[in-house]
Amino acid sequence: YELFAGRPVFLGDDPPSLLRAHALEPVPALGAARADLAARPELDAWLCRALDKAPRGRFPDARAMQLALLAVPTPNAWLTVPR
């Protein structure tokens, strides 16, 4: 998530709020984290699966994760140019 958005998935001022967010909050869409980043819905879905709270909801292994990322149409994300 941080590689695409340029920031951690959750922000907080103290460890308890960060732990709560990681445990309970859904992963925000990339566009919510960075206004100048447009991402395909498939990329957001890939990130959500990679960061799923439940281990069974995540990719079973790195190869499955790679194949799913390769299936995201390109460009899978791009920066928008401010006008």
PDB file of N, CA, C and O in Angstrom, chain B, residues numbered from 101:
ATOM      1  N   TYR B 101       0.828  -1.175   0.000  1.00  0.00           N
ATOM      2  CA  TYR B 101       0.000   0.000   0.000  1.00  0.00           C
ATOM      3  C   TYR B 101       0.878   1.248   0.000  1.00  0.00           C
ATOM      4  O   TYR B 101       0.644   2.190  -0.757  1.00  0.00           O
ATOM      5  N   GLU B 102       1.884   1.236   0.854  1.00  0.00           N
ATOM      6  CA  GLU B 102       2.757   2.403   0.963  1.00  0.00           C
ATOM      7  C   GLU B 102       3.529   2.660  -0.327  1.00  0.00           C
ATOM      8  O   GLU B 102       3.803   3.811  -0.665  1.00  0.00           O
ATOM      9  N   LEU B 103       3.875   1.614  -1.037  1.00  0.00           N
ATOM     10  CA  LEU B 103       4.575   1.772  -2.311  1.00  0.00           C
ATOM     11  C   LEU B 103       3.723   2.545  -3.310  1.00  0.00           C
ATOM     12  O   LEU B 103       4.246   3.397  -4.028  1.00  0.00           O
ATOM     13  N   PHE B 104       2.436   2.271  -3.372  1.00  0.00           N
ATOM     14  CA  PHE B 104       1.541   2.960  -4.294  1.00  0.00           C
ATOM     15  C   PHE B 104       1.110   4.335  -3.784  1.00  0.00           C
ATOM     16  O   PHE B 104       1.098   5.302  -4.546  1.00  0.00           O
ATOM     17  N   ALA B 105       0.758   4.426  -2.499  1.00  0.00           N
ATOM     18  CA  ALA B 105       0.177   5.651  -1.956  1.00  0.00           C
ATOM     19  C   ALA B 105       1.211   6.632  -1.409  1.00  0.00           C
ATOM     20  O   ALA B 105       0.923   7.818  -1.255  1.00  0.00           O
ATOM     21  N   GLY B 106       2.400   6.146  -1.117  1.00  0.00           N
ATOM     22  CA  GLY B 106       3.414   7.029  -0.556  1.00  0.00           C
ATOM     23  C   GLY B 106       3.236   7.296   0.928  1.00  0.00           C
ATOM     24  O   GLY B 106       3.863   8.193   1.491  1.00  0.00           O
ATOM     25  N   ARG B 107       2.375   6.508   1.553  1.00  0.00           N
ATOM     26  CA  ARG B 107       2.169   6.625   3.000  1.00  0.00           C
ATOM     27  C   ARG B 107       1.635   5.282   3.517  1.00  0.00           C
ATOM     28  O   ARG B 107       1.116   4.478   2.743  1.00  0.00           O
ATOM     29  N   PRO B 108       1.764   5.046   4.823  1.00  0.00           N
ATOM     30  CA  PRO B 108       1.222   3.797   5.371  1.00  0.00           C
ATOM     31  C   PRO B 108      -0.291   3.730   5.191  1.00  0.00           C
ATOM     32  O   PRO B 108      -0.952   4.752   5.005  1.00  0.00           O
ATOM     33  N   VAL B 109      -0.812   2.550   5.246  1.00  0.00           N
ATOM     34  CA  VAL B 109      -2.246   2.352   5.038  1.00  0.00           C
ATOM     35  C   VAL B 109      -3.073   3.072   6.102  1.00  0.00           C
ATOM     36  O   VAL B 109      -4.148   3.591   5.800  1.00  0.00           O
ATOM     37  N   PHE B 110      -2.590   3.108   7.326  1.00  0.00           N
ATOM     38  CA  PHE B 110      -3.300   3.793   8.401  1.00  0.00           C
ATOM     39  C   PHE B 110      -2.359   4.794   9.060  1.00  0.00           C
ATOM     40  O   PHE B 110      -1.167   4.539   9.228  1.00  0.00           O
ATOM     41  N   LEU B 111      -2.924   5.931   9.426  1.00  0.00           N
ATOM     42  CA  LEU B 111      -2.168   6.969  10.113  1.00  0.00           C
ATOM     43  C   LEU B 111      -2.768   7.142  11.499  1.00  0.00           C
ATOM     44  O   LEU B 111      -3.978   7.001  11.678  1.00  0.00           O
ATOM     45  N   GLY B 112      -1.941   7.441  12.460  1.00  0.00           N
ATOM     46  CA  GLY B 112      -2.433   7.659  13.806  1.00  0.00           C
ATOM     47  C   GLY B 112      -1.379   8.328  14.656  1.00  0.00           C
ATOM     48  O   GLY B 112      -0.187   8.277  14.353  1.00  0.00           O
ATOM     49  N   ASP B 113      -1.834   8.957  15.723  1.00  0.00           N
ATOM     50  CA  ASP B 113      -0.924   9.672  16.604  1.00  0.00           C
ATOM     51  C   ASP B 113      -0.330   8.791  17.687  1.00  0.00           C
ATOM     52  O   ASP B 113       0.702   9.125  18.269  1.00  0.00           O
ATOM     53  N   ASP B 114      -0.973   7.676  17.957  1.00  0.00           N
ATOM     54  CA  ASP B 114      -0.493   6.835  19.051  1.00  0.00           C
ATOM     55  C   ASP B 114      -0.665   5.362  18.674  1.00  0.00           C
ATOM     56  O   ASP B 114      -1.521   5.020  17.858  1.00  0.00           O
ATOM     57  N   PRO B 115       0.153   4.496  19.272  1.00  0.00           N
ATOM     58  CA  PRO B 115       0.074   3.062  18.955  1.00  0.00           C
ATOM     59  C   PRO B 115      -1.296   2.434  19.143  1.00  0.00           C
ATOM     60  O   PRO B 115      -1.696   1.634  18.297  1.00  0.00           O
ATOM     61  N   PRO B 116      -2.049   2.749  20.209  1.00  0.00           N
ATOM     62  CA  PRO B 116      -3.372   2.107  20.336  1.00  0.00           C
ATOM     63  C   PRO B 116      -4.317   2.432  19.177  1.00  0.00           C
ATOM     64  O   PRO B 116      -5.058   1.557  18.730  1.00  0.00           O
ATOM     65  N   SER B 117      -4.304   3.662  18.688  1.00  0.00           N
ATOM     66  CA  SER B 117      -5.199   3.991  17.571  1.00  0.00           C
ATOM     67  C   SER B 117      -4.749   3.288  16.288  1.00  0.00           C
ATOM     68  O   SER B 117      -5.582   2.879  15.479  1.00  0.00           O
ATOM     69  N   LEU B 118      -3.443   3.148  16.102  1.00  0.00           N
ATOM     70  CA  LEU B 118      -2.951   2.411  14.931  1.00  0.00           C
ATOM     71  C   LEU B 118      -3.320   0.935  15.008  1.00  0.00           C
ATOM     72  O   LEU B 118      -3.743   0.347  14.013  1.00  0.00           O
ATOM     73  N   LEU B 119      -3.162   0.340  16.175  1.00  0.00           N
ATOM     74  CA  LEU B 119      -3.535  -1.070  16.351  1.00  0.00           C
ATOM     75  C   LEU B 119      -5.022  -1.279  16.092  1.00  0.00           C
ATOM     76  O   LEU B 119      -5.418  -2.256  15.456  1.00  0.00           O
ATOM     77  N   ARG B 120      -5.837  -0.361  16.586  1.00  0.00           N
ATOM     78  CA  ARG B 120      -7.282  -0.470  16.368  1.00  0.00           C
ATOM     79  C   ARG B 120      -7.608  -0.381  14.882  1.00  0.00           C
ATOM     80  O   ARG B 120      -8.414  -1.162  14.376  1.00  0.00           O
ATOM     81  N   ALA B 121      -6.990   0.559  14.185  1.00  0.00           N
ATOM     82  CA  ALA B 121      -7.239   0.714  12.751  1.00  0.00           C
ATOM     83  C   ALA B 121      -6.824  -0.544  11.997  1.00  0.00           C
ATOM     84  O   ALA B 121      -7.564  -1.020  11.135  1.00  0.00           O
ATOM     85  N   HIS B 122      -5.659  -1.082  12.309  1.00  0.00           N
ATOM     86  CA  HIS B 122      -5.200  -2.298  11.621  1.00  0.00           C
ATOM     87  C   HIS B 122      -6.115  -3.482  11.893  1.00  0.00           C
ATOM     88  O   HIS B 122      -6.305  -4.335  11.027  1.00  0.00           O
ATOM     89  N   ALA B 123      -6.677  -3.535  13.085  1.00  0.00           N
ATOM     90  CA  ALA B 123      -7.535  -4.665  13.444  1.00  0.00           C
ATOM     91  C   ALA B 123      -8.953  -4.531  12.914  1.00  0.00           C
ATOM     92  O   ALA B 123      -9.586  -5.537  12.593  1.00  0.00           O
ATOM     93  N   LEU B 124      -9.474  -3.288  12.813  1.00  0.00           N
ATOM     94  CA  LEU B 124     -10.903  -3.136  12.559  1.00  0.00           C
ATOM     95  C   LEU B 124     -11.285  -2.347  11.309  1.00  0.00           C
ATOM     96  O   LEU B 124     -12.359  -2.574  10.752  1.00  0.00           O
ATOM     97  N   GLU B 125     -10.459  -1.454  10.867  1.00  0.00           N
ATOM     98  CA  GLU B 125     -10.829  -0.567   9.761  1.00  0.00           C
ATOM     99  C   GLU B 125     -10.560  -1.226   8.407  1.00  0.00           C
ATOM    100  O   GLU B 125      -9.569  -1.941   8.258  1.00  0.00           O
ATOM    101  N   PRO B 126     -11.425  -0.994   7.422  1.00  0.00           N
ATOM    102  CA  PRO B 126     -11.142  -1.501   6.077  1.00  0.00           C
ATOM    103  C   PRO B 126      -9.990  -0.714   5.444  1.00  0.00           C
ATOM    104  O   PRO B 126      -9.722   0.430   5.813  1.00  0.00           O
ATOM    105  N   VAL B 127      -9.335  -1.335   4.512  1.00  0.00           N
ATOM    106  CA  VAL B 127      -8.243  -0.683   3.799  1.00  0.00           C
ATOM    107  C   VAL B 127      -8.830   0.415   2.914  1.00  0.00           C
ATOM    108  O   VAL B 127      -9.707   0.137   2.095  1.00  0.00           O
ATOM    109  N   PRO B 128      -8.365   1.652   3.061  1.00  0.00           N
ATOM    110  CA  PRO B 128      -8.906   2.720   2.222  1.00  0.00           C
ATOM    111  C   PRO B 128      -8.432   2.588   0.778  1.00  0.00           C
ATOM    112  O   PRO B 128      -7.336   2.096   0.513  1.00  0.00           O
ATOM    113  N   ALA B 129      -9.263   3.029  -0.136  1.00  0.00           N
ATOM    114  CA  ALA B 129      -8.870   3.034  -1.548  1.00  0.00           C
ATOM    115  C   ALA B 129      -7.663   3.947  -1.727  1.00  0.00           C
ATOM    116  O   ALA B 129      -7.479   4.899  -0.969  1.00  0.00           O
ATOM    117  N   LEU B 130      -6.858   3.657  -2.716  1.00  0.00           N
ATOM    118  CA  LEU B 130      -5.666   4.464  -2.957  1.00  0.00           C
ATOM    119  C   LEU B 130      -6.009   5.932  -3.200  1.00  0.00           C
ATOM    120  O   LEU B 130      -5.288   6.822  -2.749  1.00  0.00           O
ATOM    121  N   GLY B 131      -7.098   6.185  -3.904  1.00  0.00           N
ATOM    122  CA  GLY B 131      -7.506   7.557  -4.172  1.00  0.00           C
ATOM    123  C   GLY B 131      -7.852   8.330  -2.915  1.00  0.00           C
ATOM    124  O   GLY B 131      -7.741   9.556  -2.889  1.00  0.00           O
ATOM    125  N   ALA B 132      -8.272   7.628  -1.869  1.00  0.00           N
ATOM    126  CA  ALA B 132      -8.568   8.286  -0.597  1.00  0.00           C
ATOM    127  C   ALA B 132      -7.290   8.681   0.128  1.00  0.00           C
ATOM    128  O   ALA B 132      -7.285   9.619   0.925  1.00  0.00           O
ATOM    129  N   ALA B 133      -6.215   7.970  -0.147  1.00  0.00           N
ATOM    130  CA  ALA B 133      -4.939   8.255   0.501  1.00  0.00           C
ATOM    131  C   ALA B 133      -4.147   9.324  -0.231  1.00  0.00           C
ATOM    132  O   ALA B 133      -3.342  10.039   0.365  1.00  0.00           O
ATOM    133  N   ARG B 134      -4.387   9.420  -1.528  1.00  0.00           N
ATOM    134  CA  ARG B 134      -3.602  10.346  -2.345  1.00  0.00           C
ATOM    135  C   ARG B 134      -4.477  10.858  -3.481  1.00  0.00           C
ATOM    136  O   ARG B 134      -4.805  10.108  -4.401  1.00  0.00           O
ATOM    137  N   ALA B 135      -4.851  12.117  -3.421  1.00  0.00           N
ATOM    138  CA  ALA B 135      -5.802  12.688  -4.378  1.00  0.00           C
ATOM    139  C   ALA B 135      -5.291  12.705  -5.812  1.00  0.00           C
ATOM    140  O   ALA B 135      -6.089  12.667  -6.749  1.00  0.00           O
ATOM    141  N   ASP B 136      -3.991  12.761  -5.998  1.00  0.00           N
ATOM    142  CA  ASP B 136      -3.452  12.816  -7.362  1.00  0.00           C
ATOM    143  C   ASP B 136      -3.162  11.436  -7.950  1.00  0.00           C
ATOM    144  O   ASP B 136      -2.550  11.330  -9.012  1.00  0.00           O
ATOM    145  N   LEU B 137      -3.598  10.386  -7.267  1.00  0.00           N
ATOM    146  CA  LEU B 137      -3.368   9.025  -7.743  1.00  0.00           C
ATOM    147  C   LEU B 137      -4.680   8.401  -8.179  1.00  0.00           C
ATOM    148  O   LEU B 137      -5.619   8.295  -7.390  1.00  0.00           O
ATOM    149  N   ALA B 138      -4.742   7.992  -9.424  1.00  0.00           N
ATOM    150  CA  ALA B 138      -5.910   7.280  -9.945  1.00  0.00           C
ATOM    151  C   ALA B 138      -5.512   5.812 -10.104  1.00  0.00           C
ATOM    152  O   ALA B 138      -4.540   5.494 -10.788  1.00  0.00           O
ATOM    153  N   ALA B 139      -6.257   4.946  -9.480  1.00  0.00           N
ATOM    154  CA  ALA B 139      -5.952   3.515  -9.534  1.00  0.00           C
ATOM    155  C   ALA B 139      -7.152   2.755 -10.065  1.00  0.00           C
ATOM    156  O   ALA B 139      -8.300   3.112  -9.802  1.00  0.00           O
ATOM    157  N   ARG B 140      -6.875   1.720 -10.803  1.00  0.00           N
ATOM    158  CA  ARG B 140      -7.945   0.845 -11.284  1.00  0.00           C
ATOM    159  C   ARG B 140      -8.612   0.162 -10.086  1.00  0.00           C
ATOM    160  O   ARG B 140      -7.948  -0.138  -9.094  1.00  0.00           O
ATOM    161  N   PRO B 141      -9.906  -0.081 -10.176  1.00  0.00           N
ATOM    162  CA  PRO B 141     -10.589  -0.808  -9.091  1.00  0.00           C
ATOM    163  C   PRO B 141      -9.960  -2.181  -8.848  1.00  0.00           C
ATOM    164  O   PRO B 141      -9.946  -2.672  -7.720  1.00  0.00           O
ATOM    165  N   GLU B 142      -9.447  -2.790  -9.902  1.00  0.00           N
ATOM    166  CA  GLU B 142      -8.802  -4.100  -9.747  1.00  0.00           C
ATOM    167  C   GLU B 142      -7.558  -4.012  -8.861  1.00  0.00           C
ATOM    168  O   GLU B 142      -7.253  -4.947  -8.120  1.00  0.00           O
ATOM    169  N   LEU B 143      -6.844  -2.892  -8.937  1.00  0.00           N
ATOM    170  CA  LEU B 143      -5.661  -2.716  -8.090  1.00  0.00           C
ATOM    171  C   LEU B 143      -6.087  -2.520  -6.635  1.00  0.00           C
ATOM    172  O   LEU B 143      -5.476  -3.079  -5.725  1.00  0.00           O
ATOM    173  N   ASP B 144      -7.129  -1.731  -6.421  1.00  0.00           N
ATOM    174  CA  ASP B 144      -7.643  -1.577  -5.057  1.00  0.00           C
ATOM    175  C   ASP B 144      -8.116  -2.916  -4.498  1.00  0.00           C
ATOM    176  O   ASP B 144      -7.881  -3.219  -3.328  1.00  0.00           O
ATOM    177  N   ALA B 145      -8.775  -3.711  -5.320  1.00  0.00           N
ATOM    178  CA  ALA B 145      -9.230  -5.034  -4.873  1.00  0.00           C
ATOM    179  C   ALA B 145      -8.039  -5.930  -4.536  1.00  0.00           C
ATOM    180  O   ALA B 145      -8.077  -6.676  -3.558  1.00  0.00           O
ATOM    181  N   TRP B 146      -6.991  -5.857  -5.341  1.00  0.00           N
ATOM    182  CA  TRP B 146      -5.776  -6.637  -5.095  1.00  0.00           C
ATOM    183  C   TRP B 146      -5.164  -6.243  -3.749  1.00  0.00           C
ATOM    184  O   TRP B 146      -4.779  -7.105  -2.959  1.00  0.00           O
ATOM    185  N   LEU B 147      -5.078  -4.944  -3.496  1.00  0.00           N
ATOM    186  CA  LEU B 147      -4.524  -4.473  -2.225  1.00  0.00           C
ATOM    187  C   LEU B 147      -5.391  -4.917  -1.048  1.00  0.00           C
ATOM    188  O   LEU B 147      -4.869  -5.347  -0.019  1.00  0.00           O
ATOM    189  N   CYS B 148      -6.689  -4.815  -1.196  1.00  0.00           N
ATOM    190  CA  CYS B 148      -7.589  -5.248  -0.119  1.00  0.00           C
ATOM    191  C   CYS B 148      -7.410  -6.723   0.190  1.00  0.00           C
ATOM    192  O   CYS B 148      -7.421  -7.124   1.353  1.00  0.00           O
ATOM    193  N   ARG B 149      -7.247  -7.524  -0.838  1.00  0.00           N
ATOM    194  CA  ARG B 149      -7.034  -8.952  -0.609  1.00  0.00           C
ATOM    195  C   ARG B 149      -5.673  -9.193   0.042  1.00  0.00           C
ATOM    196  O   ARG B 149      -5.555 -10.023   0.943  1.00  0.00           O
ATOM    197  N   ALA B 150      -4.658  -8.479  -0.406  1.00  0.00           N
ATOM    198  CA  ALA B 150      -3.321  -8.647   0.171  1.00  0.00           C
ATOM    199  C   ALA B 150      -3.293  -8.260   1.646  1.00  0.00           C
ATOM    200  O   ALA B 150      -2.524  -8.823   2.425  1.00  0.00           O
ATOM    201  N   LEU B 151      -4.129  -7.302   2.026  1.00  0.00           N
ATOM    202  CA  LEU B 151      -4.140  -6.800   3.396  1.00  0.00           C
ATOM    203  C   LEU B 151      -5.363  -7.259   4.189  1.00  0.00           C
ATOM    204  O   LEU B 151      -5.691  -6.668   5.217  1.00  0.00           O
ATOM    205  N   ASP B 152      -6.031  -8.297   3.723  1.00  0.00           N
ATOM    206  CA  ASP B 152      -7.227  -8.792   4.399  1.00  0.00           C
ATOM    207  C   ASP B 152      -6.921  -9.112   5.857  1.00  0.00           C
ATOM    208  O   ASP B 152      -5.852  -9.635   6.173  1.00  0.00           O
ATOM    209  N   LYS B 153      -7.850  -8.801   6.731  1.00  0.00           N
ATOM    210  CA  LYS B 153      -7.660  -9.045   8.167  1.00  0.00           C
ATOM    211  C   LYS B 153      -7.554 -10.545   8.468  1.00  0.00           C
ATOM    212  O   LYS B 153      -6.775 -10.960   9.326  1.00  0.00           O
ATOM    213  N   ALA B 154      -8.340 -11.346   7.757  1.00  0.00           N
ATOM    214  CA  ALA B 154      -8.347 -12.795   7.989  1.00  0.00           C
ATOM    215  C   ALA B 154      -7.326 -13.474   7.089  1.00  0.00           C
ATOM    216  O   ALA B 154      -7.327 -13.235   5.882  1.00  0.00           O
ATOM    217  N   PRO B 155      -6.460 -14.308   7.638  1.00  0.00           N
ATOM    218  CA  PRO B 155      -5.461 -14.983   6.813  1.00  0.00           C
ATOM    219  C   PRO B 155      -6.044 -15.748   5.624  1.00  0.00           C
ATOM    220  O   PRO B 155      -5.427 -15.785   4.560  1.00  0.00           O
ATOM    221  N   ARG B 156      -7.239 -16.369   5.787  1.00  0.00           N
ATOM    222  CA  ARG B 156      -7.816 -17.107   4.657  1.00  0.00           C
ATOM    223  C   ARG B 156      -8.273 -16.210   3.538  1.00  0.00           C
ATOM    224  O   ARG B 156      -8.456 -16.678   2.414  1.00  0.00           O
ATOM    225  N   GLY B 157      -8.469 -14.913   3.813  1.00  0.00           N
ATOM    226  CA  GLY B 157      -8.876 -13.975   2.774  1.00  0.00           C
ATOM    227  C   GLY B 157      -7.715 -13.464   1.931  1.00  0.00           C
ATOM    228  O   GLY B 157      -7.921 -12.868   0.875  1.00  0.00           O
ATOM    229  N   ARG B 158      -6.485 -13.702   2.406  1.00  0.00           N
ATOM    230  CA  ARG B 158      -5.296 -13.236   1.692  1.00  0.00           C
ATOM    231  C   ARG B 158      -4.885 -14.239   0.619  1.00  0.00           C
ATOM    232  O   ARG B 158      -5.413 -15.348   0.547  1.00  0.00           O
ATOM    233  N   PHE B 159      -3.951 -13.832  -0.193  1.00  0.00           N
ATOM    234  CA  PHE B 159      -3.406 -14.732  -1.207  1.00  0.00           C
ATOM    235  C   PHE B 159      -2.725 -15.900  -0.515  1.00  0.00           C
ATOM    236  O   PHE B 159      -2.096 -15.719   0.528  1.00  0.00           O
ATOM    237  N   PRO B 160      -2.842 -17.107  -1.086  1.00  0.00           N
ATOM    238  CA  PRO B 160      -2.249 -18.268  -0.427  1.00  0.00           C
ATOM    239  C   PRO B 160      -0.724 -18.268  -0.455  1.00  0.00           C
ATOM    240  O   PRO B 160      -0.081 -18.855   0.416  1.00  0.00           O
ATOM    241  N   ASP B 161      -0.147 -17.605  -1.460  1.00  0.00           N
ATOM    242  CA  ASP B 161       1.314 -17.552  -1.546  1.00  0.00           C
ATOM    243  C   ASP B 161       1.731 -16.405  -2.473  1.00  0.00           C
ATOM    244  O   ASP B 161       0.891 -15.761  -3.101  1.00  0.00           O
ATOM    245  N   ALA B 162       3.025 -16.169  -2.546  1.00  0.00           N
ATOM    246  CA  ALA B 162       3.545 -15.051  -3.336  1.00  0.00           C
ATOM    247  C   ALA B 162       3.264 -15.225  -4.826  1.00  0.00           C
ATOM    248  O   ALA B 162       3.047 -14.238  -5.530  1.00  0.00           O
ATOM    249  N   ARG B 163       3.264 -16.442  -5.307  1.00  0.00           N
ATOM    250  CA  ARG B 163       3.002 -16.682  -6.736  1.00  0.00           C
ATOM    251  C   ARG B 163       1.568 -16.296  -7.077  1.00  0.00           C
ATOM    252  O   ARG B 163       1.338 -15.648  -8.098  1.00  0.00           O
ATOM    253  N   ALA B 164       0.608 -16.671  -6.257  1.00  0.00           N
ATOM    254  CA  ALA B 164      -0.792 -16.298  -6.497  1.00  0.00           C
ATOM    255  C   ALA B 164      -0.950 -14.780  -6.450  1.00  0.00           C
ATOM    256  O   ALA B 164      -1.707 -14.204  -7.232  1.00  0.00           O
ATOM    257  N   MET B 165      -0.240 -14.145  -5.543  1.00  0.00           N
ATOM    258  CA  MET B 165      -0.288 -12.689  -5.440  1.00  0.00           C
ATOM    259  C   MET B 165       0.285 -12.044  -6.702  1.00  0.00           C
ATOM    260  O   MET B 165      -0.273 -11.076  -7.220  1.00  0.00           O
ATOM    261  N   GLN B 166       1.393 -12.581  -7.188  1.00  0.00           N
ATOM    262  CA  GLN B 166       2.015 -12.061  -8.402  1.00  0.00           C
ATOM    263  C   GLN B 166       1.093 -12.237  -9.610  1.00  0.00           C
ATOM    264  O   GLN B 166       0.927 -11.311 -10.403  1.00  0.00           O
ATOM    265  N   LEU B 167       0.506 -13.401  -9.748  1.00  0.00           N
ATOM    266  CA  LEU B 167      -0.374 -13.658 -10.887  1.00  0.00           C
ATOM    267  C   LEU B 167      -1.588 -12.740 -10.871  1.00  0.00           C
ATOM    268  O   LEU B 167      -2.033 -12.268 -11.918  1.00  0.00           O
ATOM    269  N   ALA B 168      -2.124 -12.490  -9.674  1.00  0.00           N
ATOM    270  CA  ALA B 168      -3.272 -11.584  -9.566  1.00  0.00           C
ATOM    271  C   ALA B 168      -2.874 -10.155  -9.926  1.00  0.00           C
ATOM    272  O   ALA B 168      -3.650  -9.440 -10.560  1.00  0.00           O
ATOM    273  N   LEU B 169      -1.691  -9.736  -9.535  1.00  0.00           N
ATOM    274  CA  LEU B 169      -1.233  -8.395  -9.891  1.00  0.00           C
ATOM    275  C   LEU B 169      -0.993  -8.282 -11.385  1.00  0.00           C
ATOM    276  O   LEU B 169      -1.315  -7.258 -11.988  1.00  0.00           O
ATOM    277  N   LEU B 170      -0.438  -9.309 -11.983  1.00  0.00           N
ATOM    278  CA  LEU B 170      -0.210  -9.295 -13.429  1.00  0.00           C
ATOM    279  C   LEU B 170      -1.521  -9.253 -14.207  1.00  0.00           C
ATOM    280  O   LEU B 170      -1.538  -8.815 -15.358  1.00  0.00           O
ATOM    281  N   ALA B 171      -2.612  -9.698 -13.604  1.00  0.00           N
ATOM    282  CA  ALA B 171      -3.918  -9.686 -14.270  1.00  0.00           C
ATOM    283  C   ALA B 171      -4.587  -8.313 -14.225  1.00  0.00           C
ATOM    284  O   ALA B 171      -5.567  -8.085 -14.934  1.00  0.00           O
ATOM    285  N   VAL B 172      -4.076  -7.400 -13.409  1.00  0.00           N
ATOM    286  CA  VAL B 172      -4.635  -6.047 -13.355  1.00  0.00           C
ATOM    287  C   VAL B 172      -4.266  -5.337 -14.657  1.00  0.00           C
ATOM    288  O   VAL B 172      -3.086  -5.270 -15.003  1.00  0.00           O
ATOM    289  N   PRO B 173      -5.252  -4.806 -15.384  1.00  0.00           N
ATOM    290  CA  PRO B 173      -4.947  -4.135 -16.648  1.00  0.00           C
ATOM    291  C   PRO B 173      -3.965  -2.973 -16.454  1.00  0.00           C
ATOM    292  O   PRO B 173      -3.982  -2.290 -15.431  1.00  0.00           O
ATOM    293  N   THR B 174      -3.127  -2.771 -17.444  1.00  0.00           N
ATOM    294  CA  THR B 174      -2.169  -1.665 -17.371  1.00  0.00           C
ATOM    295  C   THR B 174      -2.667  -0.493 -18.186  1.00  0.00           C
ATOM    296  O   THR B 174      -3.359  -0.702 -19.182  1.00  0.00           O
ATOM    297  N   PRO B 175      -2.346   0.727 -17.809  1.00  0.00           N
ATOM    298  CA  PRO B 175      -1.682   1.028 -16.539  1.00  0.00           C
ATOM    299  C   PRO B 175      -2.623   0.748 -15.386  1.00  0.00           C
ATOM    300  O   PRO B 175      -3.822   1.016 -15.464  1.00  0.00           O
ATOM    301  N   ASN B 176      -2.064   0.204 -14.313  1.00  0.00           N
ATOM    302  CA  ASN B 176      -2.923  -0.128 -13.173  1.00  0.00           C
ATOM    303  C   ASN B 176      -3.099   1.054 -12.227  1.00  0.00           C
ATOM    304  O   ASN B 176      -4.018   1.065 -11.408  1.00  0.00           O
ATOM    305  N   ALA B 177      -2.223   2.046 -12.338  1.00  0.00           N
ATOM    306  CA  ALA B 177      -2.348   3.285 -11.560  1.00  0.00           C
ATOM    307  C   ALA B 177      -1.565   4.364 -12.281  1.00  0.00           C
ATOM    308  O   ALA B 177      -0.588   4.077 -12.973  1.00  0.00           O
ATOM    309  N   TRP B 178      -1.990   5.583 -12.121  1.00  0.00           N
ATOM    310  CA  TRP B 178      -1.296   6.691 -12.745  1.00  0.00           C
ATOM    311  C   TRP B 178      -1.514   7.953 -11.915  1.00  0.00           C
ATOM    312  O   TRP B 178      -2.499   8.086 -11.188  1.00  0.00           O
ATOM    313  N   LEU B 179      -0.573   8.862 -12.046  1.00  0.00           N
ATOM    314  CA  LEU B 179      -0.710  10.150 -11.369  1.00  0.00           C
ATOM    315  C   LEU B 179      -1.473  11.093 -12.272  1.00  0.00           C
ATOM    316  O   LEU B 179      -1.232  11.151 -13.477  1.00  0.00           O
ATOM    317  N   THR B 180      -2.385  11.823 -11.685  1.00  0.00           N
ATOM    318  CA  THR B 180      -3.128  12.813 -12.467  1.00  0.00           C
ATOM    319  C   THR B 180      -2.363  14.131 -12.423  1.00  0.00           C
ATOM    320  O   THR B 180      -1.692  14.443 -11.439  1.00  0.00           O
ATOM    321  N   VAL B 181      -2.471  14.869 -13.466  1.00  0.00           N
ATOM    322  CA  VAL B 181      -1.765  16.147 -13.568  1.00  0.00           C
ATOM    323  C   VAL B 181      -2.700  17.259 -13.119  1.00  0.00           C
ATOM    324  O   VAL B 181      -3.784  17.426 -13.678  1.00  0.00           O
ATOM    325  N   PRO B 182      -2.276  18.033 -12.094  1.00  0.00           N
ATOM    326  CA  PRO B 182      -3.142  19.140 -11.671  1.00  0.00           C
ATOM    327  C   PRO B 182      -3.281  20.172 -12.765  1.00  0.00           C
ATOM    328  O   PRO B 182      -2.337  20.430 -13.511  1.00  0.00           O
ATOM    329  N   ARG B 183      -4.449  20.756 -12.862  1.00  0.00           N
ATOM    330  CA  ARG B 183      -4.676  21.783 -13.892  1.00  0.00           C
ATOM    331  C   ARG B 183      -4.519  23.155 -13.329  1.00  0.00           C
ATOM    332  O   ARG B 183      -4.674  24.140 -14.051  1.00  0.00           O
TER     333      ARG B 183
END
